[in-house]
């Protein structure tokens, strides 16, 4: 799968390319909103019809998050921040939920305004700001 302009390649063939291209989007602007993420990226991350190994998907998502989180700290001029497991999980799961919310927003399942997707210091609060109520969360589970 390739988006116009060759921005994204298929997850199965180029996971490192997806990571570097996503980091490139962040480098252009830390204020990037969720609606700017390429459709193929979200499709590759959440395509339930692809018979990939779920454990490999989880490893890839953690690698993608780690690359983005490290780049975020570098771009903000912050010291490298080694997260303990609980803090990593809190931020990672918040980010993962927000990627799902963007996928559902595009499918017109939920109605939310596009939001900053790389603001890792504020992701848990952003979930509250978006008022992710039970209707949104139930859509995530289905």
Coordinates of C-alpha atoms in Angstrom, one line a residue:
X1 CA 0.0 0.0 0.0
X2 CA 1.4 3.4 -0.9
X3 CA 0.0 6.9 -0.3
X4 CA 0.3 9.5 -3.0
X5 CA 3.8 10.9 -2.9
X6 CA 5.2 7.7 -1.5
X7 CA 4.8 8.7 2.1
X8 CA 3.9 5.4 3.5
X9 CA 4.6 1.8 2.5
X10 CA 2.9 -1.3 3.7
X11 CA 3.6 -2.1 7.3
X12 CA 4.6 -5.7 6.6
X13 CA 7.3 -4.7 4.1
X14 CA 8.7 -1.6 5.8
X15 CA 8.1 -1.1 9.5
X16 CA 11.3 1.0 9.9
X17 CA 10.1 3.2 7.1
X18 CA 6.8 3.8 8.8
X19 CA 8.7 4.8 12.0
X20 CA 11.0 7.2 10.2
X21 CA 8.2 8.7 8.1
X22 CA 6.0 9.3 11.2
X23 CA 9.0 10.9 13.1
X24 CA 9.4 13.1 10.0
X25 CA 5.8 14.3 10.4
X26 CA 6.5 15.2 14.0
X27 CA 9.8 17.0 13.2
X28 CA 7.9 19.2 10.7
X29 CA 5.6 20.4 13.6
X30 CA 5.2 19.2 17.1
X31 CA 1.7 20.8 16.9
X32 CA 0.6 18.3 14.2
X33 CA -3.0 17.4 14.7
X34 CA -4.5 14.0 14.3
X35 CA -6.1 14.8 11.0
X36 CA -2.7 15.2 9.3
X37 CA -1.7 11.6 9.9
X38 CA -1.8 9.6 6.7
X39 CA -4.7 7.2 6.3
X40 CA -2.4 4.3 5.4
X41 CA -0.6 4.7 8.7
X42 CA -3.8 4.3 10.7
X43 CA -5.0 1.5 8.4
X44 CA -1.7 -0.4 8.9
X45 CA -1.8 0.1 12.7
X46 CA -5.5 -1.0 13.1
X47 CA -6.4 -3.2 10.2
X48 CA -8.0 -6.2 11.9
X49 CA -8.4 -8.0 8.6
X50 CA -4.6 -8.4 8.2
X51 CA -3.5 -11.7 9.7
X52 CA -0.3 -10.3 11.2
X53 CA 1.0 -11.6 14.5
X54 CA -0.6 -9.5 17.3
X55 CA 2.6 -9.7 19.4
X56 CA 4.6 -8.3 16.5
X57 CA 2.0 -5.5 16.1
X58 CA 2.4 -4.6 19.8
X59 CA 6.2 -4.6 19.5
X60 CA 6.0 -2.3 16.5
X61 CA 3.6 0.1 18.3
X62 CA 6.0 0.2 21.2
X63 CA 9.0 0.9 18.9
X64 CA 7.0 3.6 17.1
X65 CA 6.0 5.2 20.3
X66 CA 9.5 5.0 21.7
X67 CA 11.0 6.7 18.6
X68 CA 8.4 9.4 18.7
X69 CA 8.7 10.0 22.5
X70 CA 12.5 10.2 22.2
X71 CA 12.2 12.6 19.3
X72 CA 9.7 14.7 21.2
X73 CA 12.1 15.2 24.1
X74 CA 14.9 16.1 21.7
X75 CA 12.8 18.6 19.8
X76 CA 11.6 20.2 23.1
X77 CA 15.2 20.4 24.4
X78 CA 14.4 18.2 27.3
X79 CA 16.8 15.7 28.8
X80 CA 16.2 12.1 27.7
X81 CA 13.6 10.7 29.9
X82 CA 13.7 7.1 30.8
X83 CA 10.1 6.2 31.8
X84 CA 9.4 3.6 34.4
X85 CA 7.0 0.9 33.2
X86 CA 3.9 2.5 34.8
X87 CA 4.5 5.9 33.3
X88 CA 5.4 4.4 29.9
X89 CA 2.2 2.4 29.9
X90 CA 0.1 5.4 30.9
X91 CA 1.4 7.7 28.1
X92 CA 1.6 4.8 25.5
X93 CA -2.0 3.7 26.1
X94 CA -3.3 7.3 26.1
X95 CA -1.5 7.8 22.7
X96 CA -2.8 4.5 21.4
X97 CA -6.4 5.3 22.4
X98 CA -6.1 8.7 20.7
X99 CA -4.9 7.0 17.5
X100 CA -8.0 4.8 17.7
X101 CA -10.2 7.9 18.3
X102 CA -8.7 9.5 15.1
X103 CA -9.5 6.3 13.2
X104 CA -13.1 6.4 14.4
X105 CA -13.3 10.1 13.8
X106 CA -12.4 9.5 10.1
X107 CA -15.0 6.7 9.9
X108 CA -17.5 9.2 11.3
X109 CA -18.2 6.9 14.3
X110 CA -17.3 9.6 16.8
X111 CA -17.4 13.3 16.5
X112 CA -14.3 15.1 18.0
X113 CA -12.2 17.9 16.8
X114 CA -8.7 16.9 15.5
X115 CA -6.2 17.1 18.4
X116 CA -2.5 17.4 18.9
X117 CA -1.2 13.8 18.4
X118 CA 2.4 14.3 19.5
X119 CA 1.9 16.3 22.7
X120 CA 3.1 13.5 24.9
X121 CA 3.2 15.6 28.1
X122 CA -0.5 16.2 27.9
X123 CA -2.0 13.1 26.3
X124 CA -3.8 11.8 29.4
X125 CA -5.3 15.2 30.0
X126 CA -6.2 15.5 26.3
X127 CA -8.4 12.4 26.7
X128 CA -10.4 14.2 29.4
X129 CA -10.5 17.4 27.3
X130 CA -12.0 15.5 24.4
X131 CA -14.7 14.2 26.7
X132 CA -14.1 10.6 25.7
X133 CA -17.3 9.3 27.3
X134 CA -18.7 5.8 27.3
X135 CA -20.0 6.1 23.7
X136 CA -16.5 6.7 22.4
X137 CA -14.9 4.1 24.6
X138 CA -17.5 1.5 23.6
X139 CA -16.8 2.2 20.0
X140 CA -13.1 1.5 20.7
X141 CA -14.0 -1.9 22.1
X142 CA -16.0 -3.0 19.1

